[in-house]
XYZ file of C-alpha atoms in Angstrom:
783
model
C -132.335 -40.585 1.724
C -130.763 -38.469 -1.281
C -132.583 -35.989 -3.006
C -132.190 -38.201 -6.102
C -134.428 -40.721 -4.896
C -138.205 -41.244 -3.255
C -138.944 -44.742 -2.167
C -141.915 -46.901 -1.100
C -143.452 -46.498 1.586
C -141.159 -46.064 4.820
C -138.232 -43.787 3.692
C -138.572 -40.006 4.345
C -137.705 -37.806 1.303
C -136.250 -34.166 1.085
C -137.130 -31.582 -1.587
C -135.738 -28.053 -2.158
C -138.089 -25.288 -1.872
C -140.053 -24.630 -5.140
C -138.777 -21.742 -7.042
C -141.260 -18.497 -6.845
C -141.951 -18.642 -10.499
C -143.446 -22.130 -10.235
C -146.181 -21.550 -7.505
C -148.985 -20.477 -9.649
C -150.721 -19.592 -12.714
C -150.895 -15.627 -13.021
C -154.332 -14.359 -13.024
C -156.456 -15.554 -16.117
C -157.102 -12.009 -17.582
C -159.286 -11.350 -19.962
C -158.442 -14.196 -22.558
C -160.990 -16.826 -21.507
C -164.127 -14.417 -21.428
C -163.145 -13.086 -24.713
C -162.814 -16.639 -25.797
C -166.127 -17.962 -24.636
C -167.585 -14.226 -26.256
C -166.353 -15.114 -29.887
C -167.444 -18.904 -29.206
C -170.938 -17.660 -28.788
C -170.644 -15.360 -31.457
C -169.469 -17.841 -33.879
C -172.134 -20.465 -33.034
C -174.720 -17.554 -33.533
C -173.645 -16.894 -36.823
C -173.509 -20.591 -37.849
C -177.290 -21.228 -36.798
C -178.019 -18.325 -38.976
C -176.990 -20.701 -41.848
C -178.120 -24.295 -40.168
C -181.851 -23.565 -40.415
C -182.906 -27.041 -41.318
C -181.664 -30.511 -40.988
C -182.731 -33.396 -43.086
C -182.079 -37.301 -42.593
C -181.420 -39.414 -45.317
C -181.729 -42.994 -43.871
C -178.927 -45.090 -44.045
C -175.981 -47.085 -42.159
C -174.767 -43.957 -40.375
C -178.073 -42.661 -38.724
C -178.125 -44.739 -35.624
C -177.799 -42.057 -33.332
C -180.966 -40.404 -34.810
C -183.029 -43.617 -35.456
C -183.977 -45.413 -32.339
C -185.698 -48.885 -32.190
C -186.068 -49.437 -35.984
C -184.596 -52.672 -38.036
C -181.491 -52.478 -40.185
C -181.321 -50.494 -43.411
C -182.009 -51.994 -46.598
C -181.666 -50.688 -50.246
C -184.747 -48.594 -51.337
C -186.719 -49.792 -54.373
C -184.931 -47.571 -56.738
C -181.259 -48.771 -55.405
C -180.175 -45.143 -54.936
C -180.585 -44.971 -50.990
C -181.712 -46.940 -47.798
C -184.822 -47.370 -45.945
C -185.720 -48.810 -42.639
C -188.700 -50.658 -41.534
C -190.154 -49.210 -38.317
C -191.413 -51.332 -35.484
C -194.386 -50.741 -33.412
C -192.815 -47.583 -31.671
C -189.984 -46.081 -33.521
C -188.264 -42.849 -32.413
C -186.314 -40.202 -34.488
C -184.071 -37.747 -32.324
C -183.500 -35.059 -34.885
C -181.150 -32.135 -33.681
C -182.601 -28.934 -33.049
C -181.973 -26.006 -35.294
C -183.327 -22.970 -33.340
C -184.774 -22.124 -29.951
C -187.909 -20.566 -29.053
C -188.960 -20.825 -32.484
C -191.911 -22.893 -34.347
C -190.537 -25.921 -36.143
C -191.869 -27.903 -39.092
C -191.161 -31.558 -38.540
C -191.489 -33.774 -41.585
C -191.522 -37.628 -42.302
C -191.494 -39.580 -45.185
C -192.703 -43.246 -45.276
C -193.786 -45.783 -47.928
C -196.237 -48.421 -47.245
C -194.525 -51.598 -48.768
C -196.987 -54.044 -47.712
C -197.602 -56.952 -49.946
C -201.304 -57.295 -51.671
C -203.972 -58.234 -49.617
C -202.620 -56.786 -46.039
C -204.519 -53.903 -44.525
C -202.446 -50.658 -44.997
C -200.870 -49.698 -41.787
C -202.250 -46.922 -39.238
C -199.465 -44.413 -38.473
C -199.492 -41.799 -35.422
C -196.653 -39.620 -35.658
C -196.061 -37.067 -32.515
C -193.550 -34.299 -32.425
C -193.421 -32.479 -29.314
C -197.328 -31.599 -28.475
C -198.462 -32.039 -31.895
C -199.410 -35.556 -33.367
C -201.319 -36.819 -36.711
C -202.931 -40.241 -37.147
C -203.220 -41.457 -40.504
C -203.682 -44.667 -42.700
C -200.728 -45.089 -45.064
C -201.990 -45.925 -48.403
C -200.002 -48.250 -50.817
C -199.668 -45.978 -53.752
C -197.537 -48.083 -55.712
C -194.760 -47.858 -53.081
C -194.294 -44.357 -53.434
C -193.246 -41.986 -50.652
C -195.793 -40.081 -48.698
C -194.641 -37.100 -46.434
C -196.314 -36.055 -43.388
C -195.540 -32.317 -41.852
C -196.339 -31.229 -38.339
C -196.177 -27.770 -36.739
C -194.419 -27.933 -33.597
C -194.883 -25.071 -30.942
C -191.857 -24.388 -28.624
C -191.949 -25.433 -25.113
C -189.859 -24.428 -21.965
C -191.245 -27.213 -19.879
C -188.679 -30.091 -18.631
C -189.493 -33.115 -19.999
C -189.094 -35.521 -23.138
C -188.560 -32.353 -25.176
C -188.079 -28.817 -24.576
C -185.939 -26.082 -25.473
C -183.070 -27.469 -23.174
C -183.013 -30.678 -25.078
C -180.461 -31.414 -27.977
C -183.201 -33.146 -30.301
C -186.890 -32.989 -31.163
C -188.008 -36.739 -30.567
C -190.340 -37.672 -33.266
C -192.236 -40.786 -32.520
C -193.804 -43.239 -35.131
C -196.464 -45.580 -33.626
C -197.824 -47.966 -36.310
C -199.710 -51.253 -36.651
C -197.423 -54.142 -37.762
C -197.442 -57.301 -39.648
C -195.390 -60.384 -39.813
C -193.976 -61.640 -43.345
C -194.107 -65.234 -41.791
C -191.609 -67.967 -42.740
C -188.202 -67.231 -41.525
C -188.902 -63.292 -41.177
C -190.264 -62.923 -37.960
C -190.169 -59.194 -37.604
C -193.170 -57.160 -36.824
C -192.912 -54.628 -39.559
C -194.572 -51.084 -39.592
C -193.804 -48.543 -42.503
C -190.857 -47.868 -44.364
C -188.969 -44.984 -43.116
C -187.608 -43.084 -46.140
C -186.365 -39.600 -44.660
C -187.213 -36.997 -42.134
C -186.295 -33.236 -41.633
C -186.717 -30.561 -39.274
C -186.942 -26.595 -40.057
C -187.256 -23.463 -38.403
C -190.257 -21.116 -39.469
C -187.981 -18.032 -38.589
C -187.162 -15.662 -41.525
C -185.029 -13.536 -39.821
C -183.031 -14.109 -36.633
C -182.585 -17.746 -35.687
C -181.339 -18.001 -31.533
C -179.337 -21.117 -31.451
C -180.261 -23.995 -29.295
C -179.503 -23.641 -25.690
C -177.916 -27.012 -25.523
C -175.626 -26.391 -28.519
C -174.787 -22.597 -26.876
C -173.785 -24.391 -23.653
C -171.872 -27.314 -25.322
C -169.696 -24.756 -27.509
C -169.085 -22.486 -24.356
C -167.871 -25.570 -22.304
C -165.739 -26.599 -25.235
C -164.079 -23.435 -25.556
C -163.334 -23.199 -21.849
C -162.350 -26.738 -21.310
C -159.850 -26.463 -24.347
C -158.447 -23.347 -23.078
C -157.664 -24.522 -19.421
C -156.345 -27.772 -20.801
C -153.799 -25.941 -22.986
C -152.911 -23.910 -20.177
C -152.575 -26.568 -17.718
C -150.254 -28.544 -19.879
C -147.969 -25.428 -20.191
C -148.879 -23.401 -23.047
C -149.043 -19.402 -22.690
C -152.086 -17.378 -22.732
C -152.045 -16.546 -26.432
C -151.173 -20.154 -27.503
C -154.023 -21.351 -25.472
C -156.182 -18.812 -26.479
C -155.615 -19.574 -30.178
C -155.786 -23.205 -29.567
C -159.186 -22.881 -27.703
C -160.307 -20.857 -30.661
C -159.238 -23.167 -33.176
C -161.231 -25.978 -31.407
C -164.318 -24.022 -31.437
C -163.739 -23.177 -35.168
C -163.543 -26.918 -35.933
C -166.688 -27.792 -34.000
C -168.633 -24.931 -35.459
C -167.447 -25.795 -38.957
C -168.591 -29.024 -38.417
C -172.175 -28.059 -37.488
C -172.347 -25.563 -40.589
C -171.263 -28.248 -42.952
C -172.069 -31.683 -41.472
C -174.634 -30.704 -38.754
C -176.266 -34.416 -38.387
C -172.643 -35.938 -37.651
C -171.626 -33.029 -35.217
C -174.800 -31.761 -33.315
C -175.715 -35.158 -31.629
C -172.411 -35.035 -29.943
C -171.215 -31.443 -29.033
C -171.956 -32.248 -25.145
C -169.825 -35.488 -25.368
C -166.972 -33.610 -26.806
C -167.393 -31.116 -24.125
C -167.311 -33.716 -21.416
C -164.228 -35.270 -23.300
C -162.433 -32.129 -23.351
C -163.428 -31.370 -19.396
C -161.771 -34.336 -18.624
C -158.602 -33.416 -20.474
C -158.874 -30.129 -18.648
C -158.997 -31.837 -15.301
C -156.126 -33.724 -16.292
C -154.366 -30.394 -17.432
C -155.088 -29.000 -13.828
C -153.771 -32.196 -12.512
C -150.230 -31.561 -14.680
C -149.937 -28.025 -13.518
C -150.567 -28.897 -9.924
C -148.193 -31.718 -10.023
C -145.688 -29.746 -11.786
C -145.622 -27.174 -9.332
C -145.711 -29.127 -6.201
C -143.197 -31.831 -7.341
C -140.667 -30.009 -9.230
C -137.507 -31.836 -10.266
C -135.176 -32.000 -7.108
C -132.657 -29.789 -9.239
C -132.675 -28.597 -12.644
C -131.065 -30.939 -15.162
C -128.116 -29.430 -16.863
C -129.699 -30.054 -20.222
C -133.229 -28.643 -19.252
C -131.671 -25.457 -18.226
C -133.290 -23.004 -15.985
C -136.709 -21.829 -17.380
C -137.371 -18.035 -17.913
C -140.448 -16.503 -16.097
C -143.610 -17.593 -17.784
C -142.191 -20.637 -19.680
C -144.517 -22.807 -17.978
C -144.320 -25.645 -20.690
C -140.767 -26.019 -19.979
C -140.906 -26.338 -15.977
C -138.974 -29.415 -15.236
C -140.681 -32.067 -13.597
C -139.971 -34.954 -11.125
C -140.315 -38.507 -11.901
C -142.800 -38.794 -9.257
C -144.830 -35.959 -10.892
C -144.574 -38.007 -14.122
C -145.814 -41.142 -12.506
C -148.690 -39.456 -10.911
C -149.720 -37.864 -14.334
C -149.624 -41.476 -15.848
C -152.111 -42.752 -13.197
C -154.358 -39.581 -13.351
C -154.612 -40.001 -17.165
C -155.324 -43.647 -16.976
C -158.027 -43.461 -14.358
C -159.790 -40.731 -15.852
C -160.525 -43.003 -19.023
C -163.246 -44.994 -17.298
C -165.105 -41.732 -16.517
C -165.323 -40.948 -20.172
C -166.997 -44.235 -20.638
C -169.542 -43.267 -17.998
C -170.157 -39.777 -19.900
C -170.539 -41.654 -23.208
C -173.091 -43.902 -21.708
C -175.053 -41.215 -20.022
C -175.079 -39.355 -23.324
C -177.052 -42.227 -24.799
C -174.311 -44.619 -26.134
C -174.922 -48.083 -25.970
C -172.899 -51.123 -24.938
C -169.964 -48.736 -23.708
C -170.386 -48.637 -19.979
C -167.218 -49.792 -18.025
C -166.546 -53.319 -17.284
C -167.754 -53.657 -13.738
C -164.569 -54.615 -12.015
C -162.702 -51.872 -13.781
C -165.291 -49.396 -12.565
C -164.905 -50.953 -8.877
C -161.113 -50.594 -9.302
C -161.626 -47.005 -10.659
C -163.621 -45.938 -7.549
C -161.333 -47.573 -5.190
C -158.522 -45.647 -6.581
C -160.339 -42.333 -6.200
C -161.951 -42.969 -2.957
C -158.647 -44.659 -1.147
C -156.171 -42.114 -2.784
C -158.320 -39.248 -1.909
C -159.038 -40.258 1.657
C -155.285 -40.986 2.246
C -154.332 -37.591 0.734
C -157.102 -35.819 3.017
C -156.065 -37.838 6.039
C -152.559 -36.793 5.599
C -153.235 -33.316 4.957
C -155.111 -32.808 8.151
C -152.242 -34.683 9.870
C -149.882 -32.034 8.035
C -151.788 -29.116 9.864
C -150.336 -29.810 13.269
C -146.839 -29.601 11.947
C -146.963 -27.102 9.211
C -144.259 -27.881 6.521
C -143.806 -26.708 2.734
C -146.211 -28.990 0.680
C -142.907 -29.673 -1.611
C -141.349 -31.228 1.397
C -143.952 -33.368 2.278
C -143.967 -36.692 0.464
C -146.271 -38.757 2.709
C -149.078 -38.017 0.350
C -146.757 -38.784 -2.640
C -145.814 -42.313 -1.065
C -149.544 -42.890 -0.403
C -150.934 -42.105 -3.929
C -148.090 -43.776 -5.543
C -148.534 -47.093 -3.426
C -152.472 -46.941 -4.225
C -151.484 -46.798 -8.172
C -148.944 -49.655 -7.936
C -151.622 -51.687 -6.124
C -154.427 -50.610 -8.574
C -152.232 -51.606 -11.502
C -151.498 -55.072 -10.509
C -155.163 -55.791 -9.384
C -156.375 -54.157 -12.595
C -154.137 -56.584 -14.606
C -155.456 -59.451 -12.509
C -158.884 -58.472 -13.455
C -158.081 -58.045 -17.145
C -156.276 -61.659 -17.270
C -159.198 -63.203 -15.543
C -161.439 -62.030 -18.026
C -158.894 -62.928 -20.918
C -158.921 -66.516 -19.765
C -162.516 -66.554 -20.289
C -162.477 -65.477 -23.803
C -162.313 -67.759 -26.955
C -158.761 -67.388 -28.184
C -159.947 -66.896 -32.131
C -156.098 -66.461 -33.251
C -154.888 -69.468 -31.071
C -157.393 -71.591 -33.283
C -155.947 -70.362 -36.355
C -152.598 -71.406 -35.448
C -153.753 -74.831 -33.795
C -156.062 -76.078 -36.934
C -153.398 -74.997 -39.409
C -150.880 -77.211 -37.689
C -153.365 -79.838 -37.124
C -154.331 -79.717 -40.783
C -150.444 -80.139 -41.905
C -150.290 -83.033 -39.321
C -153.220 -84.929 -41.100
C -151.374 -84.563 -44.633
C -152.609 -81.082 -45.697
C -151.182 -77.773 -45.748
C -150.587 -74.969 -43.108
C -151.870 -72.447 -45.868
C -154.995 -71.961 -47.411
C -154.105 -70.091 -50.214
C -157.533 -69.170 -51.377
C -158.572 -67.706 -47.947
C -155.357 -65.725 -47.894
C -155.832 -64.432 -51.367
C -159.534 -63.313 -50.589
C -159.264 -61.854 -47.165
C -155.835 -62.500 -45.444
C -157.499 -60.411 -42.671
C -159.672 -63.143 -41.768
C -159.168 -66.114 -39.801
C -156.477 -67.660 -41.989
C -152.731 -69.042 -41.234
C -150.422 -66.720 -42.722
C -147.276 -66.925 -40.343
C -143.682 -68.452 -40.838
C -143.784 -72.392 -40.918
C -141.429 -72.023 -37.479
C -144.269 -70.482 -35.667
C -146.837 -73.420 -36.978
C -144.112 -75.790 -35.921
C -144.365 -75.269 -32.432
C -147.956 -76.375 -32.369
C -147.234 -79.459 -33.764
C -146.626 -81.628 -30.703
C -149.879 -80.723 -29.478
C -152.593 -80.926 -32.036
C -153.541 -84.359 -31.237
C -154.719 -83.314 -27.877
C -157.710 -81.538 -27.006
C -157.941 -77.848 -27.971
C -158.993 -76.153 -25.041
C -156.545 -77.739 -22.933
C -153.680 -76.520 -24.781
C -155.412 -72.908 -25.079
C -155.445 -73.100 -21.265
C -151.750 -73.619 -21.295
C -150.992 -71.426 -24.165
C -152.391 -68.610 -21.820
C -150.497 -69.751 -18.684
C -147.344 -69.713 -20.698
C -148.274 -66.131 -22.018
C -148.851 -65.090 -18.332
C -145.311 -66.581 -17.288
C -143.784 -64.811 -20.105
C -145.220 -61.512 -18.903
C -143.952 -62.136 -15.446
C -140.606 -62.902 -17.089
C -140.844 -59.546 -19.017
C -141.371 -57.723 -15.832
C -138.528 -59.386 -14.076
C -136.324 -58.601 -17.148
C -137.035 -54.878 -16.767
C -136.337 -54.760 -13.102
C -133.328 -56.987 -13.394
C -131.981 -55.436 -16.616
C -132.449 -51.855 -15.856
C -131.616 -52.124 -12.196
C -134.938 -50.763 -11.032
C -136.159 -51.196 -7.556
C -139.821 -52.276 -6.809
C -140.180 -50.075 -3.974
C -138.965 -46.954 -6.105
C -140.925 -44.308 -7.996
C -139.537 -45.841 -11.117
C -140.654 -49.056 -10.000
C -144.218 -47.878 -9.642
C -143.939 -46.553 -13.299
C -142.953 -49.945 -14.628
C -145.968 -51.342 -12.980
C -148.200 -49.061 -14.380
C -146.581 -49.861 -17.618
C -147.753 -53.545 -17.335
C -151.464 -52.559 -16.662
C -152.167 -52.452 -20.362
C -154.978 -53.673 -22.133
C -153.070 -54.683 -25.405
C -151.176 -57.307 -23.198
C -154.522 -58.706 -21.803
C -156.127 -58.866 -25.541
C -152.791 -60.754 -26.371
C -153.675 -63.634 -23.894
C -157.342 -63.432 -24.871
C -156.765 -63.937 -28.342
C -154.141 -66.481 -28.320
C -151.484 -64.072 -29.850
C -147.547 -63.900 -29.646
C -146.943 -60.177 -28.632
C -146.076 -60.987 -25.083
C -143.278 -63.275 -26.489
C -142.134 -60.517 -28.888
C -142.172 -58.008 -26.000
C -139.854 -60.331 -23.948
C -137.593 -60.760 -26.897
C -137.346 -56.868 -27.601
C -136.612 -56.343 -23.729
C -134.177 -59.200 -24.004
C -132.454 -57.625 -27.111
C -132.179 -54.011 -25.569
C -130.599 -55.352 -22.134
C -128.202 -57.530 -24.069
C -127.080 -54.722 -26.165
C -126.717 -52.527 -23.019
C -124.643 -55.218 -21.344
C -122.427 -55.822 -24.544
C -123.949 -59.578 -25.545
C -124.471 -58.693 -29.131
C -124.872 -62.420 -29.988
C -127.744 -62.837 -27.683
C -129.516 -59.653 -28.744
C -129.299 -60.789 -32.456
C -130.482 -63.955 -31.586
C -133.450 -62.579 -29.799
C -134.279 -60.430 -32.710
C -133.953 -63.368 -35.068
C -136.659 -65.420 -33.195
C -138.718 -62.280 -32.807
C -138.743 -62.182 -36.822
C -140.055 -65.999 -37.025
C -142.971 -64.987 -35.115
C -143.715 -61.729 -36.857
C -141.747 -60.485 -39.767
C -141.373 -56.819 -38.680
C -139.007 -57.300 -35.987
C -136.538 -57.673 -38.806
C -136.372 -53.822 -39.367
C -133.895 -53.794 -35.948
C -131.272 -55.514 -38.272
C -130.806 -51.886 -39.635
C -130.231 -50.417 -36.132
C -127.319 -53.190 -35.848
C -125.792 -52.349 -38.948
C -125.703 -48.719 -38.605
C -124.288 -48.794 -35.157
C -121.870 -51.326 -36.399
C -123.100 -53.967 -33.730
C -121.568 -56.764 -35.902
C -122.134 -59.328 -33.115
C -125.423 -58.674 -33.337
C -125.653 -58.954 -36.806
C -123.862 -62.327 -36.545
C -126.262 -63.505 -33.549
C -129.229 -62.683 -36.069
C -127.864 -64.619 -38.958
C -127.020 -67.555 -36.740
C -130.650 -67.394 -35.240
C -132.304 -67.649 -38.393
C -130.104 -70.213 -39.617
C -130.641 -72.437 -36.752
C -134.255 -71.771 -36.137
C -135.178 -72.313 -39.706
C -133.096 -75.195 -40.150
C -135.053 -76.979 -37.435
C -138.305 -75.767 -38.986
C -137.274 -77.300 -42.367
C -136.290 -80.526 -40.664
C -139.773 -80.725 -39.304
C -141.832 -78.981 -41.496
C -140.145 -79.645 -44.631
C -139.163 -77.313 -47.752
C -142.568 -77.307 -49.391
C -144.406 -75.116 -46.699
C -141.499 -72.813 -46.480
C -141.685 -72.396 -50.426
C -145.340 -71.947 -50.111
C -144.957 -69.235 -47.515
C -142.248 -67.454 -49.187
C -143.546 -67.372 -52.752
C -146.973 -67.549 -52.599
C -148.067 -66.285 -48.998
C -146.045 -63.310 -48.232
C -146.569 -61.569 -51.512
C -150.249 -61.695 -50.937
C -150.400 -60.450 -47.377
C -149.354 -57.007 -48.207
C -151.727 -53.960 -47.805
C -153.918 -52.445 -44.869
C -157.471 -52.378 -43.827
C -160.015 -49.937 -42.657
C -161.037 -52.374 -39.582
C -160.968 -50.543 -36.529
C -158.433 -52.603 -34.644
C -155.756 -51.516 -37.328
C -154.209 -48.822 -35.374
C -151.475 -47.766 -37.872
C -151.249 -44.474 -39.970
C -152.494 -46.882 -42.839
C -155.738 -47.908 -40.700
C -156.274 -44.117 -39.842
C -156.469 -42.892 -43.293
C -158.350 -46.012 -44.538
C -160.984 -45.342 -42.134
C -161.487 -41.606 -43.752
C -161.649 -42.990 -47.124
C -163.664 -46.123 -47.009
C -167.167 -46.516 -47.199
C -167.434 -49.214 -44.538
C -165.294 -50.262 -41.578
C -165.080 -54.314 -42.242
C -161.980 -56.819 -41.858
C -161.276 -56.840 -45.252
C -158.281 -55.372 -47.510
C -158.596 -51.798 -48.601
C -156.622 -50.398 -51.371
C -156.559 -46.600 -52.667
C -153.975 -44.886 -54.374
C -153.873 -41.871 -51.913
C -153.651 -44.551 -49.115
C -150.782 -46.483 -50.912
C -148.782 -43.369 -51.052
C -149.241 -42.350 -47.602
C -148.637 -45.730 -46.065
C -145.125 -46.647 -48.142
C -144.221 -42.928 -48.497
C -144.757 -42.680 -44.558
C -142.866 -45.810 -43.705
C -139.722 -44.706 -46.005
C -139.751 -41.279 -44.641
C -139.826 -42.530 -40.972
C -137.326 -45.233 -41.537
C -134.963 -42.831 -43.081
C -135.436 -40.384 -40.262
C -134.881 -43.165 -37.786
C -131.772 -44.182 -39.542
C -130.269 -40.627 -39.609
C -131.000 -40.125 -36.001
C -129.235 -43.259 -35.199
C -126.274 -42.665 -37.451
C -125.829 -39.093 -36.160
C -125.552 -40.622 -32.571
C -123.065 -43.671 -33.793
C -120.620 -41.498 -35.352
C -117.832 -39.475 -33.183
C -118.193 -35.951 -33.662
C -116.955 -33.711 -30.586
C -116.499 -36.979 -28.518
C -117.230 -40.863 -28.603
C -120.338 -42.201 -30.118
C -123.518 -42.775 -28.012
C -122.899 -45.332 -25.430
C -125.448 -48.383 -25.254
C -126.024 -47.573 -21.640
C -126.938 -43.946 -22.547
C -130.684 -43.566 -21.951
C -130.985 -42.189 -25.472
C -129.743 -45.439 -26.885
C -133.043 -46.992 -25.655
C -134.906 -44.085 -27.254
C -133.291 -45.109 -30.667
C -134.256 -48.570 -30.177
C -137.643 -47.584 -29.360
C -138.168 -45.683 -32.706
C -137.852 -49.210 -34.786
C -140.293 -50.765 -32.283
C -142.576 -47.703 -33.161
C -142.131 -48.350 -36.789
C -143.536 -51.909 -36.181
C -146.881 -50.743 -34.969
C -147.188 -47.309 -36.574
C -145.989 -47.371 -40.327
C -146.730 -51.046 -41.379
C -149.783 -51.217 -43.235
C -151.639 -53.155 -40.673
C -151.142 -53.852 -36.812
C -154.002 -54.286 -34.419
C -154.503 -52.932 -31.072
C -152.794 -56.060 -29.431
C -149.552 -55.339 -31.361
C -148.967 -52.375 -28.962
C -148.187 -54.643 -26.445
C -144.467 -53.977 -27.528
C -144.840 -49.942 -27.134
C -144.027 -50.854 -23.382
C -140.489 -50.617 -24.791
C -140.567 -47.139 -25.826
C -142.812 -45.927 -22.743
C -139.975 -47.769 -20.331
C -137.173 -45.981 -22.540
C -138.833 -42.516 -21.657
C -139.225 -43.245 -17.964
C -135.492 -44.025 -17.878
C -134.550 -40.956 -19.965
C -136.956 -39.083 -17.582
C -135.142 -40.556 -14.536
C -131.680 -39.702 -15.778
C -132.243 -36.327 -17.640
C -135.630 -35.032 -16.806
C -138.618 -34.075 -19.012
C -140.498 -30.649 -19.470
C -144.084 -30.427 -18.256
C -145.403 -30.458 -21.814
C -143.427 -33.352 -22.516
C -144.697 -35.223 -19.466
C -148.235 -34.147 -20.022
C -148.001 -35.677 -23.454
C -146.596 -38.906 -22.108
C -148.958 -39.569 -19.679
C -151.798 -38.935 -22.296
C -150.079 -41.577 -24.823
C -149.899 -43.930 -21.811
C -153.556 -43.811 -21.214
C -154.668 -43.972 -24.642
C -152.618 -46.964 -25.308
C -152.851 -48.932 -22.050
C -156.576 -48.221 -21.473
C -159.313 -50.194 -23.382
C -159.368 -51.686 -26.747
C -161.778 -50.975 -29.772
C -164.814 -52.124 -27.883
C -164.361 -49.616 -25.069
C -165.531 -46.552 -26.887
C -166.804 -47.636 -30.270
C -170.328 -48.441 -30.882
C -169.876 -50.530 -34.407
C -173.195 -49.007 -35.535
C -171.922 -45.496 -35.454
C -170.516 -44.173 -38.670
C -170.527 -40.469 -38.234
C -167.175 -38.429 -38.842
C -166.558 -37.872 -34.714
C -167.056 -41.784 -34.106
C -164.627 -42.379 -37.071
C -162.099 -40.146 -35.718
C -162.650 -41.606 -32.321
C -162.150 -45.263 -33.261
C -158.359 -44.337 -34.055
C -157.587 -43.176 -30.337
C -154.688 -45.619 -29.869
C -153.363 -44.483 -33.071
C -153.230 -41.009 -31.356
C -151.693 -42.552 -28.345
C -148.600 -44.014 -30.539
C -148.303 -40.360 -32.369
C -148.015 -38.705 -28.809
C -145.436 -41.256 -27.779
C -143.390 -40.785 -30.998
C -143.597 -37.163 -30.406
C -142.188 -37.432 -26.917
C -139.240 -39.895 -27.900
C -138.360 -37.440 -30.758
C -138.307 -34.133 -28.653
C -136.137 -36.199 -26.341
C -133.794 -37.232 -28.878
C -133.712 -33.841 -30.674
C -133.333 -31.772 -27.424
C -130.278 -29.462 -27.694
C -127.613 -30.215 -25.192
C -125.592 -27.147 -23.834
C -121.824 -27.791 -23.567
C -121.851 -27.577 -19.935
C -123.960 -30.628 -19.680
C -121.763 -33.131 -18.265
C -122.563 -36.334 -16.584
C -126.249 -37.661 -15.423
C -128.379 -35.242 -14.374
C -130.196 -35.206 -11.364
C -133.639 -34.503 -12.467
C -134.966 -37.806 -10.753
C -136.368 -38.782 -7.806
C -137.023 -42.535 -8.615
């Protein structure tokens, strides 16, 4: 077998010896200890400023207030209150260690006349107070307790992150439809230190900040950054977290250990990146990568097998973060049990196989770089796990309600009954709700089936989506000449293990069809079938408008056959829709629906630049249109700049300079095509998570590029992370809708970060400098 290929599972492979500069990281030196010392000193200084914490009851207090009713406006309308239950608990983050604390709780007796005053018992640490809460015309009443420090393990100690304050009260039921058992109205609470001079930070926070510093440093070193860059990056992370503690204590303090755990998993991924880069280097350095200098760890060329293993490592670390969140008190975020079983199987079977092969290797010692039995084993495990997990997700998807399908089905049924496809009032008031707003051609496809039972049609719609998914996979293997039993084939299987694909099936959406058509267009362009490519893009445009942006690619590259194919496709398909649906529905869509469906939303499913910024600006995360002048500038300005930059890159590659224009068969052409796909999901005002199904195209383009021309270590590390963020889970995997703190808001955009990382990798590949001696395909591949 040649050094340019590693196949599964019975063929032996050869690898040249690893270069001496690749074997191991140099000794860590003093950077990490100094970073840890600085982190602890910064934390110490911050807690001299944070001597108290005050809670104002409201929608963002879910992490603090446990077992209470939903917030309600207070009597003045300027804030919020919560009715307590018979046993409500407040978890106020500690502000000092080994120091007496004063805990205060402000409550209101809002019982109606004739109802006896509630009896309230407040307990903080080992101190408690019991009192009847007088009515006092609805005025707040504050109770304060002096709490002595405790070093004992238990419900609360110096080792805890919070001081639990329990509120036990008598209750009454208002009657009628309100069946709640109401205690007292919780107005506010606070915790402050009694120390006048020096304050020792809580040990929980000191430990968390130290872990954050160490994990950030090791993660950055693992992906290839030098000592000073990794040190500076770690210090920056510490500064951000401690700055958050100083200026927004209640939003940051409850989550510091969770952040430490997340960064610990990232550090574990960084360690894997380093080991895979060292053990599985490129078979020979690609000409365009060039030989790295000593210490240039980020620029180590990695093999395709190392890249695919990084993808698998990043993906299967994601469920462990769900477990970590659950252990830290998050609700409803534990992994889906079949997903957790597959995760454990990957870890156990993969680890067992590597252990057995390692022991067998001792009998006939060979350099690890030359022994690829363990690589083939792990790749095989990842391939099987990807297929099994995709099946798990699809089985789950078949049991969902299919809300988007019913929008289309009912709209077409309404037209058949003499009504209109479009409810203009619903489109105007909230076009992000359950309202028909797609082109008439799409609705026409449902017309023959609306007289049949809807659940039956939904089932066959999902079957069709599954067949299209299989067809998309077949297109990839056939169109790009990928063998299933190869490293690249395993990489392709991993790409299809994607939650947005399953959500497309679950919701009854069209994104798998778009994926199929975009793959068909790319393959057709590579094979010189311009008319087919144009027709495929036209058909995709009639399902969703945004694929029309690819027309710009055709024009800039002078793919005139594709332009003709696009025009012909639009003419034929719209002509058919006009014949079936009629002009009136088309008129309504063009002149009344399209002008009203612009704009974005802060809703968590919107994973575009618009959605990311909107969640930072909006007061609430709801599925409604959100407007803001700054948001409009960022959204439309960002789209304009991104489109202009993409067109410039394509134009630069299309015009002859030192030689012929970039060939359509060159991997960089697939990257150019992919930039337009990224525009469709990153810079449009609104794109739900399932839209990211089509990001399989740019991820495939990077695999093809890596197989021929190689990736640097940092590029491979970012790509593995991007794949995991995009492919794993959806908005319910890591987000509790009740959490509105800043860290939770930032966390809701995790798939946005994945697409940003993917964009950076695509651009870095396209902007790479190619030496004049770089002739012909590189052999930095093993798949």
